[in-house]
Short mmCIF file of C-alpha atoms in Angstrom, two decimals:
data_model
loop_
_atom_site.label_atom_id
_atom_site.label_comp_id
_atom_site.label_asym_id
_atom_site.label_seq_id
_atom_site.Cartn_x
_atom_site.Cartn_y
_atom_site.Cartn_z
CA UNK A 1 15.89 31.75 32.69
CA UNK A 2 16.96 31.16 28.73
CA UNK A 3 14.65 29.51 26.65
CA UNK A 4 15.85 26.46 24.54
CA UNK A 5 15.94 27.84 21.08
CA UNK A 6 14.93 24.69 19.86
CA UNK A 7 11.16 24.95 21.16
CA UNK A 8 11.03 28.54 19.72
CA UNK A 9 8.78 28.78 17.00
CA UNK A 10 10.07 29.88 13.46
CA UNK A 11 7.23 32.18 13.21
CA UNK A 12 7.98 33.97 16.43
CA UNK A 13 11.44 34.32 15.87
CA UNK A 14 11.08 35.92 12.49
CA UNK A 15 7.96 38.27 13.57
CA UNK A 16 8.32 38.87 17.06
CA UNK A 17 5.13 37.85 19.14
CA UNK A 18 3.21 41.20 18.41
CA UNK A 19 3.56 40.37 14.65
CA UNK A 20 0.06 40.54 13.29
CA UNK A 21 0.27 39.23 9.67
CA UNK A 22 -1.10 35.90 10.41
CA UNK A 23 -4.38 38.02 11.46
CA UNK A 24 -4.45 39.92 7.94
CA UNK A 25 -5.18 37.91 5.50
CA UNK A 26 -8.93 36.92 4.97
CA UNK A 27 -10.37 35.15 2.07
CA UNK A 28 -12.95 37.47 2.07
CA UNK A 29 -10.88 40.76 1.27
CA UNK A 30 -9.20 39.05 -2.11
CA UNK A 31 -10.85 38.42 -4.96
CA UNK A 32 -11.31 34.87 -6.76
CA UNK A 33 -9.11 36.17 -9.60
CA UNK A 34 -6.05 36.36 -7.17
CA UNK A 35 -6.92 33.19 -4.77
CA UNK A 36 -7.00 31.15 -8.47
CA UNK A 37 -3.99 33.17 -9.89
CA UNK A 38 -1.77 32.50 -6.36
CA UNK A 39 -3.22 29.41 -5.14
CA UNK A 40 -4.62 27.42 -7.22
CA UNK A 41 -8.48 27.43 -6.82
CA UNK A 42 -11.53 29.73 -6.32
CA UNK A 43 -12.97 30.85 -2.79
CA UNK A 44 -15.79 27.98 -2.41
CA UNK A 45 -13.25 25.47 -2.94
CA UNK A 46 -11.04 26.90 -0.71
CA UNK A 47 -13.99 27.27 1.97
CA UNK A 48 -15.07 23.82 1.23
CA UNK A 49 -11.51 22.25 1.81
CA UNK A 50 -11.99 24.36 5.59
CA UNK A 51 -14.76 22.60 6.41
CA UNK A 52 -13.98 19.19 5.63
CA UNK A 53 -10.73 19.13 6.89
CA UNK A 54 -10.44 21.79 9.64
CA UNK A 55 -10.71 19.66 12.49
CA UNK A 56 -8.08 17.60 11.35
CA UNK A 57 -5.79 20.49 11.17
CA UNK A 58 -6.95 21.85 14.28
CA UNK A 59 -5.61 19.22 16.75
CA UNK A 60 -3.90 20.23 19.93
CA UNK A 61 -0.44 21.57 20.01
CA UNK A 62 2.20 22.89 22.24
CA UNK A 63 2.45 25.88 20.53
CA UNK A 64 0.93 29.56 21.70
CA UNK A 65 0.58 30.99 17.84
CA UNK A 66 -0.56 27.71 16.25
CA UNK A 67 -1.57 28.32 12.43
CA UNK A 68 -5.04 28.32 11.44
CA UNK A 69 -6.82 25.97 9.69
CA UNK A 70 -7.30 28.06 6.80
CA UNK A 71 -4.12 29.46 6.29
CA UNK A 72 -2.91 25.52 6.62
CA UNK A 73 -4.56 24.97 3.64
CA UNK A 74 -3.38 27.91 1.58
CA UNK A 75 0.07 27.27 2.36
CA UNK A 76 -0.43 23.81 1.20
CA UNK A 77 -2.29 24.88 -2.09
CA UNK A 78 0.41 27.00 -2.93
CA UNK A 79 3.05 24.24 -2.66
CA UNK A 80 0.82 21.64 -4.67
CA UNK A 81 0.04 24.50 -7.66
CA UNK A 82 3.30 26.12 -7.53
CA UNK A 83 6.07 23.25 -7.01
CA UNK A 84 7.88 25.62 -4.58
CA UNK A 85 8.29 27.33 -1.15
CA UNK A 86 8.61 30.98 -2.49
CA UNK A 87 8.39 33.30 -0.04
CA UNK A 88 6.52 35.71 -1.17
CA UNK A 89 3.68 32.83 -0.90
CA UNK A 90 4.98 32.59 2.82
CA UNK A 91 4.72 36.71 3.17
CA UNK A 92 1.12 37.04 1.46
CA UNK A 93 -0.10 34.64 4.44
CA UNK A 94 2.27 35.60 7.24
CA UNK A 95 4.22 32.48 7.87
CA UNK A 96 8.00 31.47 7.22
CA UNK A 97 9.38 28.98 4.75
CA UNK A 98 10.09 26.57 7.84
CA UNK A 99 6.21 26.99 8.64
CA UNK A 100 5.43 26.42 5.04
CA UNK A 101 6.55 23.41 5.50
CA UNK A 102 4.76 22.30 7.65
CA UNK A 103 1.41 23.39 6.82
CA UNK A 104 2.04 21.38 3.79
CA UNK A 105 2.85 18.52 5.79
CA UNK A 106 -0.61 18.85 7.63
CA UNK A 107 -2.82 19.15 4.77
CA UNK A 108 -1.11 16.06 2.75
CA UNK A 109 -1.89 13.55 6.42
CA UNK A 110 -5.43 15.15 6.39
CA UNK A 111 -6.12 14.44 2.49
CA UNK A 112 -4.37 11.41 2.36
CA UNK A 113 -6.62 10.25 5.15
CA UNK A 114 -9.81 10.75 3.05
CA UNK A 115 -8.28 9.45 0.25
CA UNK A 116 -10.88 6.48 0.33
CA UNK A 117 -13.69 8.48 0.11
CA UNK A 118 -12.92 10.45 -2.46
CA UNK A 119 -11.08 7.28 -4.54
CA UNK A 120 -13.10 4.93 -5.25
CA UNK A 121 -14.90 2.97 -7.68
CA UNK A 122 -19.26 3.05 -8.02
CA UNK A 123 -20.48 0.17 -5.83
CA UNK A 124 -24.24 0.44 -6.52
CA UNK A 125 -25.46 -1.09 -10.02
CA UNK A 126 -26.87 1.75 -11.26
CA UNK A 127 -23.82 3.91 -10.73
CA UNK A 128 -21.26 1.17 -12.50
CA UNK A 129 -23.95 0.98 -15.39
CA UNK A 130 -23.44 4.51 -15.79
CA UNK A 131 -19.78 4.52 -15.97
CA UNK A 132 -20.16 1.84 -18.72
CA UNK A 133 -22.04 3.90 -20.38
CA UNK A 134 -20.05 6.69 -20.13
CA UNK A 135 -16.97 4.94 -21.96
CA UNK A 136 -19.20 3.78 -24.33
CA UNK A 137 -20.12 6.63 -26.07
CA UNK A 138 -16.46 7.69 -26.21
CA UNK A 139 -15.51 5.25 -28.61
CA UNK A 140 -17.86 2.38 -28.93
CA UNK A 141 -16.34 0.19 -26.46
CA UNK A 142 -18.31 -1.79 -24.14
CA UNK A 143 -18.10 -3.13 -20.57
CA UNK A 144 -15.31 -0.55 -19.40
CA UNK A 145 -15.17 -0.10 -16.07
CA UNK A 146 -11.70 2.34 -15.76
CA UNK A 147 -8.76 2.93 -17.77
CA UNK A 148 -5.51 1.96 -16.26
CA UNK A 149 -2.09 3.89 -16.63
CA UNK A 150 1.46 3.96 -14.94
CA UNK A 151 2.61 7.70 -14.92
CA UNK A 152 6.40 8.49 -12.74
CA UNK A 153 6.87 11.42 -10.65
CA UNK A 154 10.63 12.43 -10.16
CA UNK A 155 11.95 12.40 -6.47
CA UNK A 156 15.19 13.06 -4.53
CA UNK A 157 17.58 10.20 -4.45
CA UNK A 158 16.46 8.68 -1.08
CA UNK A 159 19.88 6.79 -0.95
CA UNK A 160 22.58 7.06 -3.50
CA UNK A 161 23.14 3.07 -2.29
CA UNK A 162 19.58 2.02 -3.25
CA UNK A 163 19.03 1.87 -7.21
CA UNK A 164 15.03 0.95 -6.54
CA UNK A 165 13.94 4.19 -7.16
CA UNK A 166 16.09 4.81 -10.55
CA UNK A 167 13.86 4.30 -13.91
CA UNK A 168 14.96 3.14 -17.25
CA UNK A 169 15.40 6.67 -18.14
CA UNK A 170 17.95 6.89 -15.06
CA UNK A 171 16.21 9.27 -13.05
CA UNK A 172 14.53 8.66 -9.72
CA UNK A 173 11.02 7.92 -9.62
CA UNK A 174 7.81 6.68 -7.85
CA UNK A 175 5.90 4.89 -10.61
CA UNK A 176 1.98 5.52 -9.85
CA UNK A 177 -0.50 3.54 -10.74
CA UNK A 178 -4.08 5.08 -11.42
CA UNK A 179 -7.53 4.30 -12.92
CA UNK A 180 -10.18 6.37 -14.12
CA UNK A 181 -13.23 7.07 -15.47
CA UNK A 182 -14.45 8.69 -18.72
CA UNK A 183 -14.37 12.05 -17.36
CA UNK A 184 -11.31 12.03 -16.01
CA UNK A 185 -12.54 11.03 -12.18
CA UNK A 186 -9.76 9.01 -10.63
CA UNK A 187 -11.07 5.80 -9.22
CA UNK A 188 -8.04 4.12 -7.76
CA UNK A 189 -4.41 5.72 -6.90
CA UNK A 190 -1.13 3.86 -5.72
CA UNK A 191 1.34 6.37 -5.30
CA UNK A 192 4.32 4.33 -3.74
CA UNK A 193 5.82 2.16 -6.18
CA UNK A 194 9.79 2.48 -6.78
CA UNK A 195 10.64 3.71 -10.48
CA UNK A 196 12.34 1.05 -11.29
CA UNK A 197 9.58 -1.35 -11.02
CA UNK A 198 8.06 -1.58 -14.89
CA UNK A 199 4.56 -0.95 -15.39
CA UNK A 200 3.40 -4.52 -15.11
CA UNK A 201 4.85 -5.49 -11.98
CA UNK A 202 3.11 -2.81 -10.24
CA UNK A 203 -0.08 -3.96 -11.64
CA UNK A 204 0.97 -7.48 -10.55
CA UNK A 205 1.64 -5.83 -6.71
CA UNK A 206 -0.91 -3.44 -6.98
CA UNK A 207 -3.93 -3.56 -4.36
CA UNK A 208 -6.45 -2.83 -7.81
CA UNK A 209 -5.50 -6.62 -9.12
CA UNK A 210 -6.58 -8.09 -5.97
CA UNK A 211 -9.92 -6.15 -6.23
CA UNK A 212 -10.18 -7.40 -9.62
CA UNK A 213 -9.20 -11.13 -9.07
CA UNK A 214 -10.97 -11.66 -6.39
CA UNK A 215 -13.95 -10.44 -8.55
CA UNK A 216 -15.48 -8.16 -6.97
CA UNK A 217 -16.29 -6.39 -10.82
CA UNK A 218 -17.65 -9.81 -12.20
CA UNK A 219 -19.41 -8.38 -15.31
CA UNK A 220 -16.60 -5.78 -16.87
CA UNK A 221 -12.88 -5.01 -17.59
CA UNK A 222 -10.42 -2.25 -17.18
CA UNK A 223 -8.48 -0.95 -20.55
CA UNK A 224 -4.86 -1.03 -20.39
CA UNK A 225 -2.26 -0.13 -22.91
CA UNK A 226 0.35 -3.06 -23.79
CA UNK A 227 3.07 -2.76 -21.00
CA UNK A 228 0.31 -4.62 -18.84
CA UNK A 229 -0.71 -8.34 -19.85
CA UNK A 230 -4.03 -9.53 -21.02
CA UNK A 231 -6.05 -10.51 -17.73
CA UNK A 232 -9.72 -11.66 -18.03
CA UNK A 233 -10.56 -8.17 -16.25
CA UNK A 234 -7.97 -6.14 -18.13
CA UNK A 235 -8.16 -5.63 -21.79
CA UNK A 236 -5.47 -4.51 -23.62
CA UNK A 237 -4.75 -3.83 -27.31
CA UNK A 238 -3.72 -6.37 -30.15
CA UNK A 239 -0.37 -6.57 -31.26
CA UNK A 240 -0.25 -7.07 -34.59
CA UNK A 241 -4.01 -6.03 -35.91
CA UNK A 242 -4.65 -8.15 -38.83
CA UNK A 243 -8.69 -8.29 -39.44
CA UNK A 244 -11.64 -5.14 -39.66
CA UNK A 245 -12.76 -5.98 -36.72
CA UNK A 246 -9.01 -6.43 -34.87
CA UNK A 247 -8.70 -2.59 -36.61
CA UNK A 248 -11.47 -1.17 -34.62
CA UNK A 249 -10.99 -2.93 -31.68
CA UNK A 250 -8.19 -1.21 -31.33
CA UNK A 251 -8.89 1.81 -32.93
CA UNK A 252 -11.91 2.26 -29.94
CA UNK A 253 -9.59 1.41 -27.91
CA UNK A 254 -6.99 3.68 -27.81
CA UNK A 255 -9.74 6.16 -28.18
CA UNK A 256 -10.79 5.43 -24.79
CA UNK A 257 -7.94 4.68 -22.80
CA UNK A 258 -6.71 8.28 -24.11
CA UNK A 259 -8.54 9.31 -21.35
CA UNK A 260 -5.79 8.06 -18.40
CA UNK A 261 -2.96 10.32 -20.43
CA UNK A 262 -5.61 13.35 -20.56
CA UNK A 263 -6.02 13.17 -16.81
CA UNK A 264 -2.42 12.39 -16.48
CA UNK A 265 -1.88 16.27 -18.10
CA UNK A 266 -4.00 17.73 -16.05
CA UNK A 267 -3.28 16.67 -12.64
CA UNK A 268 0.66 18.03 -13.73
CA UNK A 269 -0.95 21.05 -14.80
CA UNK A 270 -2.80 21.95 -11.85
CA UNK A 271 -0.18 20.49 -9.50
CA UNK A 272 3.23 21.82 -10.70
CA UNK A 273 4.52 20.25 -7.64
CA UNK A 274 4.79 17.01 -9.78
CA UNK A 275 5.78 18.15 -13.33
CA UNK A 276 9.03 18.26 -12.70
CA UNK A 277 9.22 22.58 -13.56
CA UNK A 278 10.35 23.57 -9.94
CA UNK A 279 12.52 20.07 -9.91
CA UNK A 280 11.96 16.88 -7.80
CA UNK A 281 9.81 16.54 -5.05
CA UNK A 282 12.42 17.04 -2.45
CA UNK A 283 11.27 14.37 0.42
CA UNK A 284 11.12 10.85 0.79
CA UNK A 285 10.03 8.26 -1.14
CA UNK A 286 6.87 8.01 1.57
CA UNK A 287 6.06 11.70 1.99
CA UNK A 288 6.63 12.05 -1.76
CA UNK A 289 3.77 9.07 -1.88
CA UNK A 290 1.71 11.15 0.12
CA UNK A 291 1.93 14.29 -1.79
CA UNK A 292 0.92 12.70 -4.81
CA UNK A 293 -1.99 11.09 -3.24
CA UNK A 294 -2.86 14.23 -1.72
CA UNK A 295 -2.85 15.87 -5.34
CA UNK A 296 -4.90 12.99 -6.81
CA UNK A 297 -7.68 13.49 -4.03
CA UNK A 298 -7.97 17.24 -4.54
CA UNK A 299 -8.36 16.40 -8.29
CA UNK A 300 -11.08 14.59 -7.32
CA UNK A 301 -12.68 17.04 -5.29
CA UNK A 302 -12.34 19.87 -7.93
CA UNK A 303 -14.24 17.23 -10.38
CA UNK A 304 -16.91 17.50 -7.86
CA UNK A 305 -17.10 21.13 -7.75
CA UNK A 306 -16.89 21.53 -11.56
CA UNK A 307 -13.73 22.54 -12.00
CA UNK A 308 -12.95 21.32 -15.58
CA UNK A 309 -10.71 18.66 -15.86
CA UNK A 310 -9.73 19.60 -19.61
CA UNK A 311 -9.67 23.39 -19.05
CA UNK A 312 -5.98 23.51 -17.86
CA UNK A 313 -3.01 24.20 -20.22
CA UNK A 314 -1.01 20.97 -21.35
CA UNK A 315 2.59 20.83 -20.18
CA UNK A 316 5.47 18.96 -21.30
CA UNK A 317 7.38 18.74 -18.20
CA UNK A 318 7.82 14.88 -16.85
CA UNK A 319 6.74 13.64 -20.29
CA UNK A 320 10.60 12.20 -20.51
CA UNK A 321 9.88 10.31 -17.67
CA UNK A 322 7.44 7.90 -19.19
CA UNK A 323 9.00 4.52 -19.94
CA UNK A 324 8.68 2.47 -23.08
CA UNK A 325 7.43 -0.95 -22.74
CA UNK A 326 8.28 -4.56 -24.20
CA UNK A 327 5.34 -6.25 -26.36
CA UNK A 328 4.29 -8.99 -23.92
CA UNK A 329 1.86 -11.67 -25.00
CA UNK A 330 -0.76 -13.31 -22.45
CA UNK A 331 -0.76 -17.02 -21.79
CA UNK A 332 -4.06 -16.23 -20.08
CA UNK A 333 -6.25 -19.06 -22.72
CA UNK A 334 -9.44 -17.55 -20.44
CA UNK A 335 -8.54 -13.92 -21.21
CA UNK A 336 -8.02 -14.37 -24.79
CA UNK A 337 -11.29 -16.10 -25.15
CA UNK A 338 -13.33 -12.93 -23.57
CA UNK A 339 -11.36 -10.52 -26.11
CA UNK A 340 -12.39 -12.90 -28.77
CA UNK A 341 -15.62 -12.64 -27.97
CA UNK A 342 -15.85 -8.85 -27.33
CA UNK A 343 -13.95 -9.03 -31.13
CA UNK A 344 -16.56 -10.97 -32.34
CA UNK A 345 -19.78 -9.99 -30.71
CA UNK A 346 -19.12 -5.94 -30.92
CA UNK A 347 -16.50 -5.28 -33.68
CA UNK A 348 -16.95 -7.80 -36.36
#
């Protein structure tokens, strides 16, 4: 009886059942050099990334040669580093381009679930008085809790009817949102906002202003540049600088804050996927999302494992992408006072 070649499995029909490549390739017969140079990372990471997320990637399927785990996650490391389905990333780990796909698929749900333990801000005292202490020896400024950025990521056009997702720059875009700390560890990510949404409106509808408002982080602020508005947990830069002490508040604070557009490098630089070299992410605005979460949650992870976050080369690609912004002045009479006083108390 003929088989429906739609339950056939693109692996099977490439290879043939008694292919054996899948069964080849073991971390343990390449070297670090060529796992870093091919996919991204070094063995232990690679190993770690098994363990924590090999029983999500293990659930049951219909399939007889269901991928492994391990090669899952290679497949999907290769995508993020690489920006592309080349098949000669496919052939060094025995699956097709259709299978590729998939893998990466996998890996991005498995991340993206985890997301909130890996994102997050300090909860116990002692850990958010170290993070303020952090920033402060950056630049001299005190009570910073995160610095706050909007970076875009360039997509397919989901619908040529919907403008939403086309930026001032006319290219379509998810505008993220993302906070972090002085060394570069990203402590909030929102990944879904349309590009044509300016950087202060996704603040405004961001799930980070509720946290904030509903003051959860009574005794510190967040450091944003001046496409956000003034907020009484969200300091931002003077306009027009007119005393000493309006000069080095702003001096320290674009010293700090630098940090967001450092970590904004990297994360492009270890995840070509999003720089725009290898073109758009080619999926929709949600799995697109979820890619980009998934990136932001293995930066985290590598932070963890002492993977440098400055180490990586700069690139350029996506920098055209970044919007300008409109001076906007607060009306907030509450926030101005606390920026007065930080003026006053720690730059005058």
């Amino acid at each position: 009886m003929a088989v429906p070649i739609a339950v056939l499995d693109c692996d099977l029909l490439l290879y043939g059942r008694g292919h054996r490549t899948l069964d080849r390739f073991k971390l343990e017969d390449v070297t670090d050099e060529y796992l870093v140079s091919t996919y991204g990372f070094p063995r232990q990471f690679i190993y770690y990334l098994v363990d924590l997320l090999g029983a999500s990637l293990s659930r049951p399927t219909q399939r007889s040669r269901a991928i492994t785990p391990e090669t899952q996650i290679l497949a999907a490391l290769g995508f993020y580093t690489s920006g592309s389905f080349q098949t000669r990333m496919g052939d060094a780990i025995g699956i097709s381009q259709a299978s590729m796909s998939r893998c990466v698929a996998n890996v991005t749900e498995a991340l993206v679930e985890r997301a909130s333990q890996f994102i997050r801000f300090p909860e116990d005292e002692a850990a958010v008085q170290s993070l303020k202490d952090d920033f402060y020896r950056l630049a001299g400024m005190p009570g910073v809790l995160g610095v706050v950025d909007c970076t875009h990521v360039a997509i397919k056009a989901p619908n040529a009817e919907d403008p939403s997702y086309v930026n001032r720059k006319g290219l379509h875009s998810l505008n993220c949102l993302m906070v972090c700390d002085a060394r570069g560890v990203l402590l909030s990510a929102e990944t879904h906002c349309p590009g044509s949404l300016p950087d202060c409106t996704v603040l405004q509808q961001a799930a980070l202003t509720h946290q904030f408002e509903t003051q959860l982080h009574k005794d510190g602020w967040l450091l944003g540049d001046n496409s956000f508005l003034l907020r009484t947990w969200l300091m931002t830069p003077l306009h027009i600088p007119e005393t000493p002490a309006e000069y080095r508040y702003n001096m320290a604070h674009s010293a700090t804050h630098n940090v967001i557009e450092r970590t904004f490098r990297t994360i492009r630089s270890r995840f070509r996927c999003l720089d725009g070299s290898k073109g758009t992410l080619q999926y929709s605005p949600e799995k697109s999302s979820h890619i980009i979460l998934a990136c932001c949650v293995l930066h985290n992870i590598s932070l963890e494992h002492g993977l440098d976050v400055w180490s990586l080369p700069a690139t350029e690609h996506m920098e055209q992408l970044e919007e300008e912004y409109e001076q906007m002045e607060s009306m907030d009479s509450e926030a101005c006072r606390i920026r007065q006083e930080l003026l006053l108390t720690h730059f005058s």
